[in-house]
Amino acid sequence: MLSLVRKYLWIIHLFAIAICTYFFAQTASNYISTIFYVGSDPEVKETAVKPGEVKRQVSSLESYVIIAERDIFNSEAMLPGAELEEAEEVEEEPTSTTAVKTSLPIKLLGTLVVGEGKDRRSSATVEGGQPNSKATVYFIDGDETFGPGVKIVQIMPRRVEFVNGKRFEFVEMGGMEGLSIFRPPEEVHQGAAGKSSEGSPPSKGDETAEIAPDAEGKVAIDQREVDEALTNLDKLYTEIRIVPNFKDGKAAGMKVLSVKPGSIFSKLGLRRGDVLERINGLELDIKSGMELFAQLKSAKNLTVDLQRQGQNKSLEYEIR
């Protein structure tokens, strides 16, 4: 029996060593944990359980209404002055739909109507209303106007309606000595013939004669005749009818629809159907169409490039 116990005594030793090792490790662990243990901060713990802090964390959305009202991030993204512009637009609305005669110091010299007169290509030649008081061409929805706060609404053959501040106003062409350029060409010629028959009948040469070119191929024009024509712009604008010419959907000069017989334009050699393309090398468009007449006053030499019956032609003038 004793020999049997001695035979297996090493197992008892091993078991005892294991138990001792376990208790030793547990003791060492407890000792080390007490050295490095960091207790909870009483102040932090107290703060975490403060009623006020808990209440702040569960605040309702009403607490943030003041931030939304102040709109510190400008959520509406309204540009500076937008409110002012909107107010000005409201003020510009006319108080009446019936236009009244304007009191502005302006004079309507001529109009070019496209469609019903509300097309952006429609234009009106107005004198006055600006410091220079020169005849200027204005367009529907154009950047330039003949007065502050003025917006052109519609252009008619002898009348222009516009908004002036809060008033809906109009200006009309005055009494014309010539015939309206907005009548059909046949009526223009018939009217001219009838008008001539009432007074002293003009000679046949006065109605159709053109100024013959000199030896150099230039047409000589008397400066006095040009000055006389330009002193009466009302009559001048009734002696020719021109409209924009379009080719392949693009503006290509100005087309002559009618020329009053005996006028300065007929003497210059302009004919019905001519397409004026350039003046002194400058492209001609709807805005600069009447500048041909203004250049006659200051220029001494003038070259007009045109198309006549499908052929290119140049007319050279010398003002003496």
mmCIF file of C-alpha atoms in Angstrom:
data_model
loop_
_atom_site.group_PDB
_atom_site.id
_atom_site.type_symbol
_atom_site.label_atom_id
_atom_site.label_comp_id
_atom_site.label_asym_id
_atom_site.label_seq_id
_atom_site.Cartn_x
_atom_site.Cartn_y
_atom_site.Cartn_z
ATOM 1 C CA MET A 1 0.000 0.000 0.000
ATOM 2 C CA LEU A 2 2.783 2.423 0.935
ATOM 3 C CA SER A 3 4.628 1.554 -2.201
ATOM 4 C CA LEU A 4 1.523 2.351 -4.219
ATOM 5 C CA VAL A 5 1.198 5.772 -2.557
ATOM 6 C CA ARG A 6 4.825 6.578 -3.271
ATOM 7 C CA LYS A 7 4.347 5.533 -6.854
ATOM 8 C CA TYR A 8 1.619 8.156 -7.441
ATOM 9 C CA LEU A 9 2.869 10.837 -5.011
ATOM 10 C CA TRP A 10 4.077 13.002 -7.869
ATOM 11 C CA ILE A 11 0.490 13.475 -8.984
ATOM 12 C CA ILE A 12 -0.401 14.888 -5.585
ATOM 13 C CA HIS A 13 2.582 17.243 -5.767
ATOM 14 C CA LEU A 14 1.576 18.435 -9.214
ATOM 15 C CA PHE A 15 -1.990 19.100 -8.089
ATOM 16 C CA ALA A 16 -0.753 21.004 -5.037
ATOM 17 C CA ILE A 17 1.574 23.109 -7.188
ATOM 18 C CA ALA A 18 -1.290 23.961 -9.532
ATOM 19 C CA ILE A 19 -3.487 25.083 -6.654
ATOM 20 C CA CYS A 20 -0.712 27.172 -5.135
ATOM 21 C CA THR A 21 0.066 28.745 -8.506
ATOM 22 C CA TYR A 22 -3.584 29.685 -9.013
ATOM 23 C CA PHE A 23 -3.883 31.354 -5.628
ATOM 24 C CA PHE A 24 -0.570 33.123 -6.145
ATOM 25 C CA ALA A 25 -1.656 34.475 -9.500
ATOM 26 C CA GLN A 26 -4.987 35.629 -8.107
ATOM 27 C CA THR A 27 -3.254 37.402 -5.241
ATOM 28 C CA ALA A 28 -0.792 39.117 -7.566
ATOM 29 C CA SER A 29 -3.613 40.210 -9.865
ATOM 30 C CA ASN A 30 -5.593 41.774 -7.040
ATOM 31 C CA TYR A 31 -2.523 43.559 -5.773
ATOM 32 C CA ILE A 32 -1.597 45.023 -9.138
ATOM 33 C CA SER A 33 -5.193 46.124 -9.824
ATOM 34 C CA THR A 34 -5.251 48.076 -6.572
ATOM 35 C CA ILE A 35 -2.100 49.933 -7.613
ATOM 36 C CA PHE A 36 -3.353 51.015 -11.071
ATOM 37 C CA TYR A 37 -7.044 51.446 -10.219
ATOM 38 C CA VAL A 38 -8.447 54.913 -11.048
ATOM 39 C CA GLY A 39 -11.658 55.679 -9.290
ATOM 40 C CA SER A 40 -14.559 57.643 -10.861
ATOM 41 C CA ASP A 41 -14.382 61.478 -10.558
ATOM 42 C CA PRO A 42 -16.974 62.582 -8.061
ATOM 43 C CA GLU A 43 -17.440 65.965 -9.858
ATOM 44 C CA VAL A 44 -17.948 64.358 -13.228
ATOM 45 C CA LYS A 45 -20.310 61.881 -11.789
ATOM 46 C CA GLU A 46 -22.225 64.625 -10.101
ATOM 47 C CA THR A 47 -22.374 66.655 -13.297
ATOM 48 C CA ALA A 48 -23.659 63.722 -15.281
ATOM 49 C CA VAL A 49 -26.653 63.376 -13.006
ATOM 50 C CA LYS A 50 -27.510 67.072 -12.714
ATOM 51 C CA PRO A 51 -31.191 67.592 -13.563
ATOM 52 C CA GLY A 52 -30.387 70.762 -15.489
ATOM 53 C CA GLU A 53 -28.048 68.942 -17.849
ATOM 54 C CA VAL A 54 -30.589 66.223 -18.503
ATOM 55 C CA LYS A 55 -33.201 68.876 -19.261
ATOM 56 C CA ARG A 56 -30.898 70.681 -21.722
ATOM 57 C CA GLN A 57 -30.299 67.489 -23.665
ATOM 58 C CA VAL A 58 -34.012 66.887 -24.183
ATOM 59 C CA SER A 59 -34.919 70.493 -25.116
ATOM 60 C CA SER A 60 -37.743 70.817 -27.659
ATOM 61 C CA LEU A 61 -37.447 72.399 -31.119
ATOM 62 C CA GLU A 62 -39.087 75.549 -29.794
ATOM 63 C CA SER A 63 -35.773 76.423 -28.173
ATOM 64 C CA TYR A 64 -34.236 76.840 -31.639
ATOM 65 C CA VAL A 65 -36.960 79.031 -33.176
ATOM 66 C CA ILE A 66 -34.930 82.184 -32.564
ATOM 67 C CA ILE A 67 -32.065 80.765 -34.647
ATOM 68 C CA ALA A 68 -34.398 80.095 -37.560
ATOM 69 C CA GLU A 69 -35.870 83.600 -37.307
ATOM 70 C CA ARG A 70 -32.455 85.239 -37.406
ATOM 71 C CA ASP A 71 -31.545 83.181 -40.508
ATOM 72 C CA ILE A 72 -27.825 83.555 -39.880
ATOM 73 C CA PHE A 73 -27.022 81.466 -42.978
ATOM 74 C CA ASN A 74 -29.337 83.457 -45.300
ATOM 75 C CA SER A 75 -31.312 80.419 -46.407
ATOM 76 C CA GLU A 76 -33.490 82.474 -48.774
ATOM 77 C CA ALA A 77 -30.351 83.542 -50.684
ATOM 78 C CA MET A 78 -31.838 86.868 -51.748
ATOM 79 C CA LEU A 79 -29.359 89.075 -53.558
ATOM 80 C CA PRO A 80 -28.642 92.544 -52.164
ATOM 81 C CA GLY A 81 -31.099 95.062 -53.524
ATOM 82 C CA ALA A 82 -33.506 92.403 -54.786
ATOM 83 C CA GLU A 83 -36.259 93.679 -52.520
ATOM 84 C CA LEU A 84 -35.677 97.198 -53.818
ATOM 85 C CA GLU A 85 -35.820 96.080 -57.450
ATOM 86 C CA GLU A 86 -39.008 94.141 -56.793
ATOM 87 C CA ALA A 87 -40.551 97.213 -55.199
ATOM 88 C CA GLU A 88 -39.519 99.338 -58.178
ATOM 89 C CA GLU A 89 -41.098 96.867 -60.579
ATOM 90 C CA VAL A 90 -44.341 97.047 -58.647
ATOM 91 C CA GLU A 91 -44.252 100.815 -58.787
ATOM 92 C CA GLU A 92 -43.731 100.766 -62.557
ATOM 93 C CA GLU A 93 -47.054 99.047 -63.179
ATOM 94 C CA PRO A 94 -49.407 101.545 -64.778
ATOM 95 C CA THR A 95 -52.476 102.544 -62.819
ATOM 96 C CA SER A 96 -54.642 102.624 -65.960
ATOM 97 C CA THR A 97 -54.940 100.509 -69.092
ATOM 98 C CA THR A 98 -55.891 103.538 -71.213
ATOM 99 C CA ALA A 99 -52.879 105.449 -72.490
ATOM 100 C CA VAL A 100 -52.788 109.220 -72.052
ATOM 101 C CA LYS A 101 -50.795 111.693 -74.097
ATOM 102 C CA THR A 102 -47.331 112.119 -72.678
ATOM 103 C CA SER A 103 -45.960 115.365 -71.321
ATOM 104 C CA LEU A 104 -42.351 114.379 -72.036
ATOM 105 C CA PRO A 105 -40.474 116.755 -74.362
ATOM 106 C CA ILE A 106 -40.151 114.184 -77.136
ATOM 107 C CA LYS A 107 -41.097 114.034 -80.804
ATOM 108 C CA LEU A 108 -41.898 110.855 -82.721
ATOM 109 C CA LEU A 109 -40.235 110.999 -86.133
ATOM 110 C CA GLY A 110 -40.850 107.517 -87.482
ATOM 111 C CA THR A 111 -41.592 103.910 -86.612
ATOM 112 C CA LEU A 112 -40.739 100.478 -87.940
ATOM 113 C CA VAL A 113 -43.415 97.937 -87.020
ATOM 114 C CA VAL A 114 -42.829 94.177 -87.023
ATOM 115 C CA GLY A 115 -45.962 92.098 -86.504
ATOM 116 C CA GLU A 116 -48.325 93.762 -84.039
ATOM 117 C CA GLY A 117 -45.645 96.148 -82.811
ATOM 118 C CA LYS A 118 -44.659 94.104 -79.764
ATOM 119 C CA ASP A 119 -41.854 92.248 -81.513
ATOM 120 C CA ARG A 120 -38.371 93.106 -80.233
ATOM 121 C CA ARG A 121 -37.372 94.097 -83.763
ATOM 122 C CA SER A 122 -39.938 96.907 -83.836
ATOM 123 C CA SER A 123 -38.321 100.310 -83.441
ATOM 124 C CA ALA A 124 -39.196 103.981 -83.150
ATOM 125 C CA THR A 125 -37.153 107.052 -83.996
ATOM 126 C CA VAL A 126 -37.648 109.647 -81.266
ATOM 127 C CA GLU A 127 -36.143 113.100 -80.928
ATOM 128 C CA GLY A 128 -35.654 114.660 -77.483
ATOM 129 C CA GLY A 129 -35.949 113.121 -74.043
ATOM 130 C CA GLN A 130 -32.167 112.897 -73.648
ATOM 131 C CA PRO A 131 -29.563 115.593 -72.978
ATOM 132 C CA ASN A 132 -28.302 115.502 -76.575
ATOM 133 C CA SER A 133 -31.880 115.762 -77.953
ATOM 134 C CA LYS A 134 -30.802 113.954 -81.141
ATOM 135 C CA ALA A 135 -32.977 111.595 -83.123
ATOM 136 C CA THR A 136 -32.366 108.113 -81.703
ATOM 137 C CA VAL A 137 -33.741 104.686 -82.598
ATOM 138 C CA TYR A 138 -35.335 102.799 -79.685
ATOM 139 C CA PHE A 139 -36.474 99.163 -79.617
ATOM 140 C CA ILE A 140 -39.026 97.106 -77.709
ATOM 141 C CA ASP A 141 -37.312 95.809 -74.538
ATOM 142 C CA GLY A 142 -34.184 97.751 -75.498
ATOM 143 C CA ASP A 143 -31.540 98.858 -73.035
ATOM 144 C CA GLU A 144 -31.896 102.516 -74.036
ATOM 145 C CA THR A 145 -35.038 104.596 -73.542
ATOM 146 C CA PHE A 146 -35.911 108.226 -74.121
ATOM 147 C CA GLY A 147 -36.486 108.905 -70.427
ATOM 148 C CA PRO A 148 -35.810 107.537 -66.938
ATOM 149 C CA GLY A 149 -38.310 104.891 -65.880
ATOM 150 C CA VAL A 150 -39.675 104.555 -69.429
ATOM 151 C CA LYS A 151 -40.475 101.156 -70.945
ATOM 152 C CA ILE A 152 -41.809 100.864 -74.492
ATOM 153 C CA VAL A 153 -44.839 98.559 -74.663
ATOM 154 C CA GLN A 154 -46.029 98.736 -78.282
ATOM 155 C CA ILE A 155 -44.955 100.477 -81.475
ATOM 156 C CA MET A 156 -47.631 101.275 -84.050
ATOM 157 C CA PRO A 157 -47.341 102.949 -87.468
ATOM 158 C CA ARG A 158 -47.862 106.488 -86.131
ATOM 159 C CA ARG A 159 -47.955 105.948 -82.393
ATOM 160 C CA VAL A 160 -45.787 104.566 -79.575
ATOM 161 C CA GLU A 161 -47.249 103.442 -76.258
ATOM 162 C CA PHE A 162 -45.019 103.177 -73.193
ATOM 163 C CA VAL A 163 -45.001 103.073 -69.401
ATOM 164 C CA ASN A 164 -43.631 106.189 -67.727
ATOM 165 C CA GLY A 165 -43.391 105.495 -63.998
ATOM 166 C CA LYS A 166 -46.963 104.691 -62.959
ATOM 167 C CA ARG A 167 -48.566 106.246 -66.037
ATOM 168 C CA PHE A 168 -49.482 104.547 -69.301
ATOM 169 C CA GLU A 169 -48.689 107.133 -71.981
ATOM 170 C CA PHE A 170 -48.346 107.505 -75.742
ATOM 171 C CA VAL A 171 -46.721 109.787 -78.282
ATOM 172 C CA GLU A 172 -47.937 110.273 -81.839
ATOM 173 C CA MET A 173 -46.392 111.581 -84.988
ATOM 174 C CA GLY A 174 -47.369 115.159 -85.720
ATOM 175 C CA GLY A 175 -48.786 116.561 -88.923
ATOM 176 C CA MET A 176 -46.817 115.216 -91.870
ATOM 177 C CA GLU A 177 -46.186 117.130 -95.047
ATOM 178 C CA GLY A 178 -45.428 113.968 -96.965
ATOM 179 C CA LEU A 179 -47.197 110.653 -97.293
ATOM 180 C CA SER A 180 -47.019 107.879 -94.713
ATOM 181 C CA ILE A 181 -44.346 105.302 -95.443
ATOM 182 C CA PHE A 182 -46.633 102.630 -94.012
ATOM 183 C CA ARG A 183 -49.125 102.788 -96.849
ATOM 184 C CA PRO A 184 -48.725 100.364 -99.762
ATOM 185 C CA PRO A 185 -46.274 101.565 -102.418
ATOM 186 C CA GLU A 186 -49.084 101.894 -104.963
ATOM 187 C CA GLU A 187 -50.954 104.299 -102.690
ATOM 188 C CA VAL A 188 -47.792 106.290 -102.102
ATOM 189 C CA HIS A 189 -47.280 106.857 -105.810
ATOM 190 C CA GLN A 190 -50.983 107.496 -106.448
ATOM 191 C CA GLY A 191 -51.140 109.881 -103.517
ATOM 192 C CA ALA A 192 -48.083 111.715 -104.730
ATOM 193 C CA ALA A 193 -49.580 112.085 -108.182
ATOM 194 C CA GLY A 194 -52.921 113.271 -106.791
ATOM 195 C CA LYS A 195 -51.235 115.736 -104.486
ATOM 196 C CA SER A 196 -49.196 117.141 -107.333
ATOM 197 C CA SER A 197 -52.289 117.623 -109.481
ATOM 198 C CA GLU A 198 -53.891 119.849 -106.833
ATOM 199 C CA GLY A 199 -51.045 122.332 -106.960
ATOM 200 C CA SER A 200 -48.719 123.245 -109.731
ATOM 201 C CA PRO A 201 -48.033 120.069 -111.708
ATOM 202 C CA PRO A 202 -44.379 119.070 -111.514
ATOM 203 C CA SER A 203 -42.537 118.230 -114.640
ATOM 204 C CA LYS A 204 -42.011 114.629 -115.590
ATOM 205 C CA GLY A 205 -38.286 114.983 -115.106
ATOM 206 C CA ASP A 206 -38.747 116.099 -111.480
ATOM 207 C CA GLU A 207 -40.609 112.883 -110.630
ATOM 208 C CA THR A 208 -38.224 110.333 -112.047
ATOM 209 C CA ALA A 209 -34.955 112.101 -112.878
ATOM 210 C CA GLU A 210 -31.808 110.890 -111.175
ATOM 211 C CA ILE A 211 -28.684 112.961 -110.739
ATOM 212 C CA ALA A 212 -26.323 111.897 -113.506
ATOM 213 C CA PRO A 213 -22.822 110.782 -112.457
ATOM 214 C CA ASP A 214 -19.816 112.882 -113.453
ATOM 215 C CA ALA A 215 -16.808 111.750 -115.467
ATOM 216 C CA GLU A 216 -15.385 109.906 -112.453
ATOM 217 C CA GLY A 217 -18.594 107.943 -112.008
ATOM 218 C CA LYS A 218 -19.616 109.827 -108.865
ATOM 219 C CA VAL A 219 -22.988 111.433 -108.274
ATOM 220 C CA ALA A 220 -22.563 115.067 -107.275
ATOM 221 C CA ILE A 221 -25.041 116.363 -104.702
ATOM 222 C CA ASP A 222 -25.600 119.994 -103.813
ATOM 223 C CA GLN A 223 -24.889 120.579 -100.108
ATOM 224 C CA ARG A 224 -27.798 123.037 -99.918
ATOM 225 C CA GLU A 225 -30.232 120.379 -101.117
ATOM 226 C CA VAL A 226 -28.964 117.958 -98.474
ATOM 227 C CA ASP A 227 -29.236 120.570 -95.711
ATOM 228 C CA GLU A 228 -32.757 121.469 -96.808
ATOM 229 C CA ALA A 229 -33.846 117.822 -96.692
ATOM 230 C CA LEU A 230 -32.311 117.228 -93.262
ATOM 231 C CA THR A 231 -33.973 120.281 -91.727
ATOM 232 C CA ASN A 232 -37.372 118.588 -92.090
ATOM 233 C CA LEU A 233 -36.901 115.052 -90.794
ATOM 234 C CA ASP A 234 -40.661 114.534 -90.506
ATOM 235 C CA LYS A 235 -41.000 114.864 -94.245
ATOM 236 C CA LEU A 236 -37.755 113.024 -94.956
ATOM 237 C CA TYR A 237 -38.900 109.857 -93.182
ATOM 238 C CA THR A 238 -42.046 109.726 -95.317
ATOM 239 C CA GLU A 239 -40.181 109.794 -98.629
ATOM 240 C CA ILE A 240 -38.772 106.277 -98.370
ATOM 241 C CA ARG A 241 -39.938 102.998 -96.917
ATOM 242 C CA ILE A 242 -37.291 100.503 -95.836
ATOM 243 C CA VAL A 243 -37.529 97.295 -93.821
ATOM 244 C CA PRO A 244 -34.964 94.784 -92.548
ATOM 245 C CA ASN A 245 -33.902 92.233 -95.138
ATOM 246 C CA PHE A 246 -33.320 88.647 -94.015
ATOM 247 C CA LYS A 247 -31.342 85.917 -95.767
ATOM 248 C CA ASP A 248 -31.138 82.365 -94.408
ATOM 249 C CA GLY A 249 -32.740 83.551 -91.181
ATOM 250 C CA LYS A 250 -30.140 86.280 -90.602
ATOM 251 C CA ALA A 251 -30.325 90.045 -91.046
ATOM 252 C CA ALA A 252 -28.750 91.084 -94.336
ATOM 253 C CA GLY A 253 -29.097 94.812 -94.904
ATOM 254 C CA MET A 254 -32.193 96.937 -95.489
ATOM 255 C CA LYS A 255 -34.664 96.532 -98.348
ATOM 256 C CA VAL A 256 -36.260 99.517 -100.073
ATOM 257 C CA LEU A 257 -40.009 98.971 -100.496
ATOM 258 C CA SER A 258 -40.884 102.334 -101.986
ATOM 259 C CA VAL A 259 -39.325 105.683 -102.875
ATOM 260 C CA LYS A 260 -41.342 108.848 -103.300
ATOM 261 C CA PRO A 261 -40.906 110.280 -106.818
ATOM 262 C CA GLY A 262 -39.068 113.591 -106.863
ATOM 263 C CA SER A 263 -37.574 113.031 -103.395
ATOM 264 C CA ILE A 264 -33.892 113.256 -102.611
ATOM 265 C CA PHE A 265 -33.770 109.466 -102.448
ATOM 266 C CA SER A 266 -35.041 109.059 -105.987
ATOM 267 C CA LYS A 267 -32.458 111.610 -107.124
ATOM 268 C CA LEU A 268 -29.774 109.575 -105.348
ATOM 269 C CA GLY A 269 -30.703 106.648 -107.566
ATOM 270 C CA LEU A 270 -32.344 104.416 -104.959
ATOM 271 C CA ARG A 271 -35.092 102.240 -106.412
ATOM 272 C CA ARG A 272 -37.800 99.969 -105.149
ATOM 273 C CA GLY A 273 -36.402 96.491 -104.467
ATOM 274 C CA ASP A 274 -32.838 97.641 -103.764
ATOM 275 C CA VAL A 275 -31.163 95.931 -100.800
ATOM 276 C CA LEU A 276 -28.790 98.332 -99.062
ATOM 277 C CA GLU A 277 -25.880 96.331 -97.654
ATOM 278 C CA ARG A 278 -23.087 98.718 -96.643
ATOM 279 C CA ILE A 279 -22.430 102.428 -96.220
ATOM 280 C CA ASN A 280 -18.777 103.451 -96.509
ATOM 281 C CA GLY A 281 -17.824 99.825 -95.866
ATOM 282 C CA LEU A 282 -19.913 99.487 -92.687
ATOM 283 C CA GLU A 283 -22.548 96.760 -92.507
ATOM 284 C CA LEU A 284 -26.068 98.165 -92.524
ATOM 285 C CA ASP A 285 -28.650 96.923 -90.017
ATOM 286 C CA ILE A 286 -32.008 97.988 -88.663
ATOM 287 C CA LYS A 287 -30.517 100.315 -86.053
ATOM 288 C CA SER A 288 -28.149 102.134 -88.366
ATOM 289 C CA GLY A 289 -30.525 102.247 -91.322
ATOM 290 C CA MET A 290 -31.366 105.931 -91.012
ATOM 291 C CA GLU A 291 -27.729 106.868 -90.352
ATOM 292 C CA LEU A 292 -27.385 107.091 -94.130
ATOM 293 C CA PHE A 293 -29.225 110.392 -93.986
ATOM 294 C CA ALA A 294 -27.280 111.673 -90.993
ATOM 295 C CA GLN A 295 -23.983 110.972 -92.768
ATOM 296 C CA LEU A 296 -25.132 113.051 -95.718
ATOM 297 C CA LYS A 297 -24.925 116.114 -93.480
ATOM 298 C CA SER A 298 -21.289 115.711 -92.466
ATOM 299 C CA ALA A 299 -19.632 113.454 -95.045
ATOM 300 C CA LYS A 300 -18.248 114.727 -98.315
ATOM 301 C CA ASN A 301 -17.902 111.337 -99.974
ATOM 302 C CA LEU A 302 -20.312 108.465 -99.581
ATOM 303 C CA THR A 303 -20.298 104.942 -101.013
ATOM 304 C CA VAL A 304 -23.399 102.755 -100.815
ATOM 305 C CA ASP A 305 -23.111 99.054 -101.662
ATOM 306 C CA LEU A 306 -26.404 97.426 -102.658
ATOM 307 C CA GLN A 307 -28.007 94.552 -104.520
ATOM 308 C CA ARG A 308 -30.255 95.390 -107.452
ATOM 309 C CA GLN A 309 -32.081 92.583 -109.232
ATOM 310 C CA GLY A 310 -29.639 90.041 -107.825
ATOM 311 C CA GLN A 311 -26.518 91.943 -108.903
ATOM 312 C CA ASN A 312 -24.085 93.828 -106.687
ATOM 313 C CA LYS A 313 -23.742 97.529 -107.353
ATOM 314 C CA SER A 314 -21.989 100.476 -105.720
ATOM 315 C CA LEU A 315 -23.233 104.059 -105.772
ATOM 316 C CA GLU A 316 -20.669 106.779 -105.078
ATOM 317 C CA TYR A 317 -21.709 110.267 -104.022
ATOM 318 C CA GLU A 318 -19.799 113.509 -103.636
ATOM 319 C CA ILE A 319 -21.421 116.309 -101.673
ATOM 320 C CA ARG A 320 -20.348 119.753 -102.892
#
